[in-house]
Each structure stands twice: as C-alpha cells, then as structure tokens.
PDB file of N, CA and C in Angstrom:
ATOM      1  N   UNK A1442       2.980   3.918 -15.534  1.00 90.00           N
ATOM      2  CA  UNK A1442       3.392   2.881 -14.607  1.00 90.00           C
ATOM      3  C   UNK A1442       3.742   3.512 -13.275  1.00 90.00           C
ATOM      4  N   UNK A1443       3.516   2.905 -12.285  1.00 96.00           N
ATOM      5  CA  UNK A1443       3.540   2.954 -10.787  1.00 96.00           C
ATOM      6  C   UNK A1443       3.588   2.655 -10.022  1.00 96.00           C
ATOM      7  N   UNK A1444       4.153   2.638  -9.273  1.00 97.00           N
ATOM      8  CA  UNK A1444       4.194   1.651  -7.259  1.00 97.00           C
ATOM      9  C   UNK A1444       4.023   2.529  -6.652  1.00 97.00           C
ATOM     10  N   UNK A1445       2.811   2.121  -5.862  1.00 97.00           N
ATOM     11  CA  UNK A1445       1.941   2.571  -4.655  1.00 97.00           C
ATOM     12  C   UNK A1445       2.047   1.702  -3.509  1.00 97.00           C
ATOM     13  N   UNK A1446       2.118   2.548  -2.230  1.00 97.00           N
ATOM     14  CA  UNK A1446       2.208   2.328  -0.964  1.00 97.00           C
ATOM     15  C   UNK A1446       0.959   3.005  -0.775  1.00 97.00           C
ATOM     16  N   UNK A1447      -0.206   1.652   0.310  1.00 98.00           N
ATOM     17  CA  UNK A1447      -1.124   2.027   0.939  1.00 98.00           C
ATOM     18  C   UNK A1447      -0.992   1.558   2.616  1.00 98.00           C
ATOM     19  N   UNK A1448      -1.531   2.407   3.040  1.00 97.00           N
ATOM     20  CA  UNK A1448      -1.475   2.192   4.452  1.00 97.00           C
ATOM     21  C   UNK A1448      -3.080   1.796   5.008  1.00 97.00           C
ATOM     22  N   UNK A1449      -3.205   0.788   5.888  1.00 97.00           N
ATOM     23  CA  UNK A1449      -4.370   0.242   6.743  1.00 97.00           C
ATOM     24  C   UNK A1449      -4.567   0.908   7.824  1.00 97.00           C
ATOM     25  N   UNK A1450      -5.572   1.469   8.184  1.00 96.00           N
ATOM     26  CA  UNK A1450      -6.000   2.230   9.765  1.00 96.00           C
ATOM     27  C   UNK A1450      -5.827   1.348  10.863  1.00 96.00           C
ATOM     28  N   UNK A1451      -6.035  -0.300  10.384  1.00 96.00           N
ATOM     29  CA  UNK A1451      -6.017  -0.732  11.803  1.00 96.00           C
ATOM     30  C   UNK A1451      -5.255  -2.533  10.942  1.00 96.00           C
ATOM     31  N   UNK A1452      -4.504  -2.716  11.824  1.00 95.00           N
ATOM     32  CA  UNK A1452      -3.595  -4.230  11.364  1.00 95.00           C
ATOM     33  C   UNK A1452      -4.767  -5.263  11.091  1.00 95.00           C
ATOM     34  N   UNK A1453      -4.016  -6.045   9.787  1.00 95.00           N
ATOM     35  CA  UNK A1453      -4.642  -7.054   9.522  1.00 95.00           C
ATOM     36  C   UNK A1453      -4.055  -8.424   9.811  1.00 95.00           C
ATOM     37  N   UNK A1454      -3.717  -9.098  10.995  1.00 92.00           N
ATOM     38  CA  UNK A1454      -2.860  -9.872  11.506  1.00 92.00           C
ATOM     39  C   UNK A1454      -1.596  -9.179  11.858  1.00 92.00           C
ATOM     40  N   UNK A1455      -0.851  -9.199  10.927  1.00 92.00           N
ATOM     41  CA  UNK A1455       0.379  -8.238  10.862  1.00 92.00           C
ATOM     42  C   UNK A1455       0.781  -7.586  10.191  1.00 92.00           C
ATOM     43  N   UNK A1456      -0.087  -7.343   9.013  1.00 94.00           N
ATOM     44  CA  UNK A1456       0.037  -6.226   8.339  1.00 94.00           C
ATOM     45  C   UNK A1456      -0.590  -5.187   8.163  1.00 94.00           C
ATOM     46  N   UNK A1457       0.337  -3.706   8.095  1.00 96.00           N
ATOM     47  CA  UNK A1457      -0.686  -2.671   7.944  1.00 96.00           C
ATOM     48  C   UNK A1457       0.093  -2.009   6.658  1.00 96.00           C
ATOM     49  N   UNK A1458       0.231  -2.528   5.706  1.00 97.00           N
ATOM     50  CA  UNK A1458       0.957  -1.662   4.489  1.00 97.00           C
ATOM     51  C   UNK A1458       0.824  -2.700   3.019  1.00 97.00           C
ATOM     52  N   UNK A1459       0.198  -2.291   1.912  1.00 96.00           N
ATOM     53  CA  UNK A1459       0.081  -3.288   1.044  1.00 96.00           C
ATOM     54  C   UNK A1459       0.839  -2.144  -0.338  1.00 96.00           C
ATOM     55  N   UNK A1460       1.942  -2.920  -0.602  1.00 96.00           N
ATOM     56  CA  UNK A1460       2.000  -2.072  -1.713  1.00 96.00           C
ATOM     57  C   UNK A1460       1.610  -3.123  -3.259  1.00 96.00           C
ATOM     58  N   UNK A1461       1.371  -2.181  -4.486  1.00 95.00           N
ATOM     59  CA  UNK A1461       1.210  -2.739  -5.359  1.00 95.00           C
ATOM     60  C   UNK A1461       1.970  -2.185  -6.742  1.00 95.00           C
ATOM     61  N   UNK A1462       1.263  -2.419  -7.949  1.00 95.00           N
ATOM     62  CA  UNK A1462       2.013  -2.226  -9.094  1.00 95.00           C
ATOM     63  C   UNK A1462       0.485  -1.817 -10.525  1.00 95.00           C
ATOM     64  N   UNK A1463       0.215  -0.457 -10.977  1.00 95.00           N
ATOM     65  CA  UNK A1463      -0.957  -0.285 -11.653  1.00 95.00           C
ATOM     66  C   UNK A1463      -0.093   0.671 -12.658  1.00 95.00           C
ATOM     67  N   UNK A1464      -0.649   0.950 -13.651  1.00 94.00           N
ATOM     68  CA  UNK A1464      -0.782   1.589 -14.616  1.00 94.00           C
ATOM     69  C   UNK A1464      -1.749   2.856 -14.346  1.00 94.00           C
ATOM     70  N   UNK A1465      -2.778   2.637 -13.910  1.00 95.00           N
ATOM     71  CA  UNK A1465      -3.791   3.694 -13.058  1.00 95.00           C
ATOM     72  C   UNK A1465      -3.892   3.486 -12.105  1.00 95.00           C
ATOM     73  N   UNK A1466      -3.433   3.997 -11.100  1.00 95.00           N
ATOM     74  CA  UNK A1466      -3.399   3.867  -9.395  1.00 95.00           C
ATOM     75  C   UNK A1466      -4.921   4.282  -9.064  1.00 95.00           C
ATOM     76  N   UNK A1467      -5.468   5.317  -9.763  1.00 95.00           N
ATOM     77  CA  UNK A1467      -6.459   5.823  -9.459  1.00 95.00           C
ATOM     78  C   UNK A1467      -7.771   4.943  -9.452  1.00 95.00           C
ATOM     79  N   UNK A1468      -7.718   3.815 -10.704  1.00 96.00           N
ATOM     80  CA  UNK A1468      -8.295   3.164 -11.254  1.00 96.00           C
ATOM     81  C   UNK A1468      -8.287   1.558 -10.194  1.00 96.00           C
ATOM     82  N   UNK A1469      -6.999   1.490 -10.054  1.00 96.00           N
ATOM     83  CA  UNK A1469      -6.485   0.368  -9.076  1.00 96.00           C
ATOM     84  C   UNK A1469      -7.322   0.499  -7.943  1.00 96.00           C
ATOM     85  N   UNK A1470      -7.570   1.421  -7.589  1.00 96.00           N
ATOM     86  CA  UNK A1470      -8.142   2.062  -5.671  1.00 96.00           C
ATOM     87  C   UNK A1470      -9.165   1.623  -6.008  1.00 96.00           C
ATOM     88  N   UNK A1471     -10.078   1.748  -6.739  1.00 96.00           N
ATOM     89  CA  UNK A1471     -11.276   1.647  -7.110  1.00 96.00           C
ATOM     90  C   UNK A1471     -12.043   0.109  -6.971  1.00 96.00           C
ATOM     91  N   UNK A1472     -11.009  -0.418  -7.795  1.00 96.00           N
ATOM     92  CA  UNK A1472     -11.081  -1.953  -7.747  1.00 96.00           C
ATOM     93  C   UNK A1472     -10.700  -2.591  -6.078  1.00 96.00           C
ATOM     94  N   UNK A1473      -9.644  -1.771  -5.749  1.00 96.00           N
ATOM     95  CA  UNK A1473      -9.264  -2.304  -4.322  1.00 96.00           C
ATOM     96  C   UNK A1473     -10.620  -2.144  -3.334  1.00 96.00           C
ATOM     97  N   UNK A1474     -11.321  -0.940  -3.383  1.00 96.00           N
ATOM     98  CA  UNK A1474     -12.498   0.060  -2.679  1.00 96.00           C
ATOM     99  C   UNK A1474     -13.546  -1.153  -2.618  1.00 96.00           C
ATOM    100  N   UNK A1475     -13.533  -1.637  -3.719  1.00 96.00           N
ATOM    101  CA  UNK A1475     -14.762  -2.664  -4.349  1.00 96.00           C
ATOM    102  C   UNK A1475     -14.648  -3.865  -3.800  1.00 96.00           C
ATOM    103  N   UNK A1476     -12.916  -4.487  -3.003  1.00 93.00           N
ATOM    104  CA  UNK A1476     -12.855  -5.746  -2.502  1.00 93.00           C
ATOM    105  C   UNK A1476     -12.396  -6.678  -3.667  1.00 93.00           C
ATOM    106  N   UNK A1477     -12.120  -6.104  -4.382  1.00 92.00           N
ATOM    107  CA  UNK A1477     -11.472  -6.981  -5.957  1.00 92.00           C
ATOM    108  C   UNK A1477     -10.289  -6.744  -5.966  1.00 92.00           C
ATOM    109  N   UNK A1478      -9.342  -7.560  -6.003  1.00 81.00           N
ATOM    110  CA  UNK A1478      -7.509  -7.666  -6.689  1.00 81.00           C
ATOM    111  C   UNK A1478      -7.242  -8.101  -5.263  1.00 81.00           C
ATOM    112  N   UNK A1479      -6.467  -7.361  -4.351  1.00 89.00           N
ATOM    113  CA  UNK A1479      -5.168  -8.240  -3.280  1.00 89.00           C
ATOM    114  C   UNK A1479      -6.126  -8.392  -1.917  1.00 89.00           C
ATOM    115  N   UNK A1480      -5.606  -9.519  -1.412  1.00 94.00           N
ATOM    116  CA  UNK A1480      -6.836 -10.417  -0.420  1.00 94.00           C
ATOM    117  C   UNK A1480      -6.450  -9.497   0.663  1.00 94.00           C
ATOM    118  N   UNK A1481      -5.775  -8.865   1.374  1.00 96.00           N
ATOM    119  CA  UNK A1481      -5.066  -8.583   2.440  1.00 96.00           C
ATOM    120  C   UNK A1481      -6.139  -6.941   1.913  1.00 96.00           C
ATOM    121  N   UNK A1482      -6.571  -6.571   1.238  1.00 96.00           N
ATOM    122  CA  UNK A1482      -7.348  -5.332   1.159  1.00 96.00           C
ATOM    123  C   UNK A1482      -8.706  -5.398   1.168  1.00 96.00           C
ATOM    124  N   UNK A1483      -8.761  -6.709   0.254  1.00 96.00           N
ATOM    125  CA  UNK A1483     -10.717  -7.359   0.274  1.00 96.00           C
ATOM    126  C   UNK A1483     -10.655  -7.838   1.851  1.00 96.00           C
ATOM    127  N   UNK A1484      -9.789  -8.324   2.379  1.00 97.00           N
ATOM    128  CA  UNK A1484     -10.573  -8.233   4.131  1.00 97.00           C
ATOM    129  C   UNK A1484     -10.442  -6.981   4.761  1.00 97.00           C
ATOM    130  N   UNK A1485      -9.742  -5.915   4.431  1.00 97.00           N
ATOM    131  CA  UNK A1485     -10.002  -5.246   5.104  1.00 97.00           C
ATOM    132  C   UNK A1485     -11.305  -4.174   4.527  1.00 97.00           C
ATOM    133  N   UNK A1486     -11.413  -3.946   3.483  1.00 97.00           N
ATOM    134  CA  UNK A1486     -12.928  -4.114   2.850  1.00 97.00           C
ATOM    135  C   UNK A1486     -14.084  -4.379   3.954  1.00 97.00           C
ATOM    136  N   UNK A1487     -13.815  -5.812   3.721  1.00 96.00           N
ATOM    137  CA  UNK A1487     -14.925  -6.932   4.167  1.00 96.00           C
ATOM    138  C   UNK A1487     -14.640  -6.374   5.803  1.00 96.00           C
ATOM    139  N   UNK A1488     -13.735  -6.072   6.676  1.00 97.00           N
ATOM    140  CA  UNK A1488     -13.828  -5.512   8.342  1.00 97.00           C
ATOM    141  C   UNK A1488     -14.568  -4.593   8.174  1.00 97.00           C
ATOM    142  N   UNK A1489     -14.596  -3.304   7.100  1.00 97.00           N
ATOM    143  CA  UNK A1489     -14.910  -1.962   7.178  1.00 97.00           C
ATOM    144  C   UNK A1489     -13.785  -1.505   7.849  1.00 97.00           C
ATOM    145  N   UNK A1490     -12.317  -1.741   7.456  1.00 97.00           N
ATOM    146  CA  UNK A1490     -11.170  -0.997   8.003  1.00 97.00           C
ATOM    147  C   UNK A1490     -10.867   0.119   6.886  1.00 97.00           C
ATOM    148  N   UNK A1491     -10.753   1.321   7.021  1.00 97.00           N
ATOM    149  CA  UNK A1491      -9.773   1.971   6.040  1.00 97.00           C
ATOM    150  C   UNK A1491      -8.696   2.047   5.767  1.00 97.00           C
ATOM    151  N   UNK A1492      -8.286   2.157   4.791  1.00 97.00           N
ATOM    152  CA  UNK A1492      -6.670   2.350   3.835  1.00 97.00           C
ATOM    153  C   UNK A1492      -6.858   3.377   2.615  1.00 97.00           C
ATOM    154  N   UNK A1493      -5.743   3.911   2.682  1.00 96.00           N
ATOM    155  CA  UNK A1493      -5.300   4.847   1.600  1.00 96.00           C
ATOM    156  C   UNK A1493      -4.113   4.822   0.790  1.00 96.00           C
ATOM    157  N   UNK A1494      -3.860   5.342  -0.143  1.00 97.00           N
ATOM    158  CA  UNK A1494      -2.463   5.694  -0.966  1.00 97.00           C
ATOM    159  C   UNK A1494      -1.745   6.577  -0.469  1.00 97.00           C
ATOM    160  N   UNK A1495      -0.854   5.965   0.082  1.00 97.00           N
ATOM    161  CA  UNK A1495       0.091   7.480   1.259  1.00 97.00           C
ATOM    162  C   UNK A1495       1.329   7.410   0.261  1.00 97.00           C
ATOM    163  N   UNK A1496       1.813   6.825  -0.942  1.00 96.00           N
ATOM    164  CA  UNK A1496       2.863   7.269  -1.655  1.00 96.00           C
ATOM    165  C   UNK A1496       2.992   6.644  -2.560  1.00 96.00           C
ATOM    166  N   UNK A1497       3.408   7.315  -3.779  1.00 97.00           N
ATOM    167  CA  UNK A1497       3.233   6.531  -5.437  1.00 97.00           C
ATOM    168  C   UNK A1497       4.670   7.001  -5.806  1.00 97.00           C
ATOM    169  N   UNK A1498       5.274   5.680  -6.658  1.00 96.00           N
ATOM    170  CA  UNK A1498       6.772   5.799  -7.300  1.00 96.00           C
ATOM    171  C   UNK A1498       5.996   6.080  -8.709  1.00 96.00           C
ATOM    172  N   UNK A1499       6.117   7.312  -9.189  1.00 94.00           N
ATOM    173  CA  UNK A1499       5.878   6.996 -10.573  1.00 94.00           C
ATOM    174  C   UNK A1499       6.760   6.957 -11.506  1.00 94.00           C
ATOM    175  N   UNK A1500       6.581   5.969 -12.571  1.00 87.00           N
ATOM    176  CA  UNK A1500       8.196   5.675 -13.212  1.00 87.00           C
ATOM    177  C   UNK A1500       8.682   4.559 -12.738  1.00 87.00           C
ATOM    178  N   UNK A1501       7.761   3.678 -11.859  1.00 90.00           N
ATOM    179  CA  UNK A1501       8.725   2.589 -11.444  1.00 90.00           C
ATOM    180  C   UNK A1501       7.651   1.314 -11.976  1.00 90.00           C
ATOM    181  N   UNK A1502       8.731   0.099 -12.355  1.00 90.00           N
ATOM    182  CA  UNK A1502       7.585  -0.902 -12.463  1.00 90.00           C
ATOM    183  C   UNK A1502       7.980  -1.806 -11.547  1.00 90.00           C
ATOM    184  N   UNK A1503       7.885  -3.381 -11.985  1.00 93.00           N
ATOM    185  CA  UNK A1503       7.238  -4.093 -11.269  1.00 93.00           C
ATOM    186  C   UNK A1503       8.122  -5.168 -10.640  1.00 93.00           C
ATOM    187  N   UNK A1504       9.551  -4.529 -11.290  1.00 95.00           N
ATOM    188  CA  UNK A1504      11.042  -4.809 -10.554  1.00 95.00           C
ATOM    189  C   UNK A1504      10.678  -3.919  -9.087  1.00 95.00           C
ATOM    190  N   UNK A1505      10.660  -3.040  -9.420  1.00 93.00           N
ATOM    191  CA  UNK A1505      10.679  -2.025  -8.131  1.00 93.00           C
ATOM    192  C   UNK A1505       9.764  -2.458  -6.897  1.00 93.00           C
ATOM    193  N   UNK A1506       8.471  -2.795  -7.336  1.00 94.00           N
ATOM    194  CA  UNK A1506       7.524  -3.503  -6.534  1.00 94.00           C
ATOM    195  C   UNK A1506       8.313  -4.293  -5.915  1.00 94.00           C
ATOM    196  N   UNK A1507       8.755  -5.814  -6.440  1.00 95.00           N
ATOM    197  CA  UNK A1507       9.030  -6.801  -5.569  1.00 95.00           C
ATOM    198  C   UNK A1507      10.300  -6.612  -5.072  1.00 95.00           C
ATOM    199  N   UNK A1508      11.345  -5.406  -5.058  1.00 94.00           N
ATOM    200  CA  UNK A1508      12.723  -4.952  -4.421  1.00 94.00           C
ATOM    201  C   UNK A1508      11.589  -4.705  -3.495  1.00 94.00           C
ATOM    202  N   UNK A1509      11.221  -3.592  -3.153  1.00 94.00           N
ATOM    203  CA  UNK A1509       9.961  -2.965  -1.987  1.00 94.00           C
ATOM    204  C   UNK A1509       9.831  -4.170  -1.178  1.00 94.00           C
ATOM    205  N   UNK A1510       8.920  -5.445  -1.425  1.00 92.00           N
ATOM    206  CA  UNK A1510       8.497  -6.324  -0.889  1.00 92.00           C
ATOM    207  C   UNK A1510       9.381  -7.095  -0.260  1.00 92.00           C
ATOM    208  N   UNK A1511      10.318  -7.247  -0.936  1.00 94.00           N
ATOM    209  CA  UNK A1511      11.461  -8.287  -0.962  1.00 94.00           C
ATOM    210  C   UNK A1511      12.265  -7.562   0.266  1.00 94.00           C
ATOM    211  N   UNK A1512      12.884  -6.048   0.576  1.00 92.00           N
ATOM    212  CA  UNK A1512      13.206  -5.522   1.500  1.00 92.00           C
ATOM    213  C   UNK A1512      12.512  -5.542   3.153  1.00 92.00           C
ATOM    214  N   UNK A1513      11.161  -5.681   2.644  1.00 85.00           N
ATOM    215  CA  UNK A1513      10.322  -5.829   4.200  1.00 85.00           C
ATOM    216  C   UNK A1513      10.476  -4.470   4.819  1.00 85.00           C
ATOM    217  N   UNK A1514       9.513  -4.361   6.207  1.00 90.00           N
ATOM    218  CA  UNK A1514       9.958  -3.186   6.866  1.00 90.00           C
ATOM    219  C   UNK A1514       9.078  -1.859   6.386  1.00 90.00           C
ATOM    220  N   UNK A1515       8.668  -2.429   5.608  1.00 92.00           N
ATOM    221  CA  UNK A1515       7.549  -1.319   4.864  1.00 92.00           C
ATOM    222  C   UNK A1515       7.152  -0.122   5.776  1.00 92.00           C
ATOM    223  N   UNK A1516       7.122  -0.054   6.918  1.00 92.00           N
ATOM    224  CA  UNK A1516       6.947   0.748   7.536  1.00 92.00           C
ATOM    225  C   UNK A1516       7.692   2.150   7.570  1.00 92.00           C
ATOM    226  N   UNK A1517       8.520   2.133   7.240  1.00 92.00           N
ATOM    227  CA  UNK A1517       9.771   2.888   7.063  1.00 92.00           C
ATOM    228  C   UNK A1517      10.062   3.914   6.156  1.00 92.00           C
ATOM    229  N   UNK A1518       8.909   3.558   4.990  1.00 94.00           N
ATOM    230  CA  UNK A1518       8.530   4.122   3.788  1.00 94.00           C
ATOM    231  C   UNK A1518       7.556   4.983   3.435  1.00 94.00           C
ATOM    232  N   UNK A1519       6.517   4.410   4.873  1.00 95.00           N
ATOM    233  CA  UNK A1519       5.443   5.099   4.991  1.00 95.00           C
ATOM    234  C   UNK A1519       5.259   6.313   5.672  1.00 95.00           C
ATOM    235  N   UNK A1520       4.710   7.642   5.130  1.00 94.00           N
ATOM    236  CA  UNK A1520       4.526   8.708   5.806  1.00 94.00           C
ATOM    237  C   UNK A1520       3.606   8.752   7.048  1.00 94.00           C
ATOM    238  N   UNK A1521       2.641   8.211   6.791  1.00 92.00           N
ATOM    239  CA  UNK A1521       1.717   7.791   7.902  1.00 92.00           C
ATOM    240  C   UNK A1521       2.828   7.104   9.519  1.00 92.00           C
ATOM    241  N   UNK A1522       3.202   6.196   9.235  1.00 90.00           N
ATOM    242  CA  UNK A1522       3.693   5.663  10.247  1.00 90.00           C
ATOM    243  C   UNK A1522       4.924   6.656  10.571  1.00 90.00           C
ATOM    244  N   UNK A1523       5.831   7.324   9.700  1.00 85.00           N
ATOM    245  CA  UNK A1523       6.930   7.836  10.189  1.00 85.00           C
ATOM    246  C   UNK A1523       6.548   9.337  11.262  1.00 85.00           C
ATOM    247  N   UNK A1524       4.965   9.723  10.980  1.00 77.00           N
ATOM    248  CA  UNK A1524       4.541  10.425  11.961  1.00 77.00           C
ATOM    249  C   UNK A1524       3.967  10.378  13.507  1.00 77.00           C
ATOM    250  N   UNK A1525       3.971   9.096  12.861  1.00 72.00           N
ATOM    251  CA  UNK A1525       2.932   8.425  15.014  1.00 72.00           C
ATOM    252  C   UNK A1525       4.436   8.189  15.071  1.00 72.00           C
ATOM    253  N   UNK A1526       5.076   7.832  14.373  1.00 66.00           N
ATOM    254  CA  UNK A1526       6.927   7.773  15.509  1.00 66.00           C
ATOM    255  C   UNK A1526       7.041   8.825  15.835  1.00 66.00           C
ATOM    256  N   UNK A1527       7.310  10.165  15.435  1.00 65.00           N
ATOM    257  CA  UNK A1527       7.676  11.530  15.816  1.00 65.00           C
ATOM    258  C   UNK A1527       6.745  12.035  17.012  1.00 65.00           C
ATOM    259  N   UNK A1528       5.686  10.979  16.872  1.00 58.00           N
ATOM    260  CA  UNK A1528       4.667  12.092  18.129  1.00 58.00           C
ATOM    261  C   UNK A1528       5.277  11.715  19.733  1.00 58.00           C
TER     262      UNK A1528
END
C-alpha cells in the first residue's frame, strides 16, 4: 500500500499535482500513462503534457490519501515545486 504524489509539467486549469492511492504505484503509472483511472491525468495524457511520481508514502493508505487532499496546498509537498521556489 501507498500514496503517491505526481507532479504535471504544465497546469491543468489549476492543477498541477494529482495524488493517489495503489497497491502498485508502478503498475498504477502505467494505467495513468495509458489515460485510464483519474480524469485530471487522462487530459493531461490526451494534451501530451507530462507528469511523474515525485513522492510515494509507503505504508500509508487511503485515510492518508484523503488527509493529503483534504489539507490542499499540495504544492508544499512536492519536491519539484519546492525547487523552482529556491531558484
């Protein structure tokens, strides 16, 4: 079990961070890659935007997910973004 934080190269309205909840993260990407499971990734799919897995809770389930969600701000969490702040 796992919670993953992915980050978007370029905003999708207003979001650039989708986290989720897999058993195989590895397996999850795959399906995400393909435009299958969370809509906010099948469009960015469907743009030809990239996203990646910039951080995995492993050990956490699916309480943990919606605390994550439920907090907002996602940005904050993300390694990606906490580096274009430092530049």
């Amino acid at each position: 079990m796992a919670v993953y934080l992915i980050h978007i190269d370029k905003p999708i309205g207003h979001a650039r961070h989708y986290i989720g909840y897999s058993e195989d993260v590895a397996a999850r990407l795959k399906r995400h890659r393909a435009g299958q499971g969370g809509r906010l990734l099948a469009a960015a799919v469907k743009r030809g935007i990239h996203f990646d897995v910039v951080r995995i809770w492993t050990e956490a389930g699916r309480a943990w997910e919606a605390r994550l969600k439920r907090q907002g701000n996602i940005a904050r969490l993300c390694p990606m973004c906490l580096n274009e702040k430092r530049k």
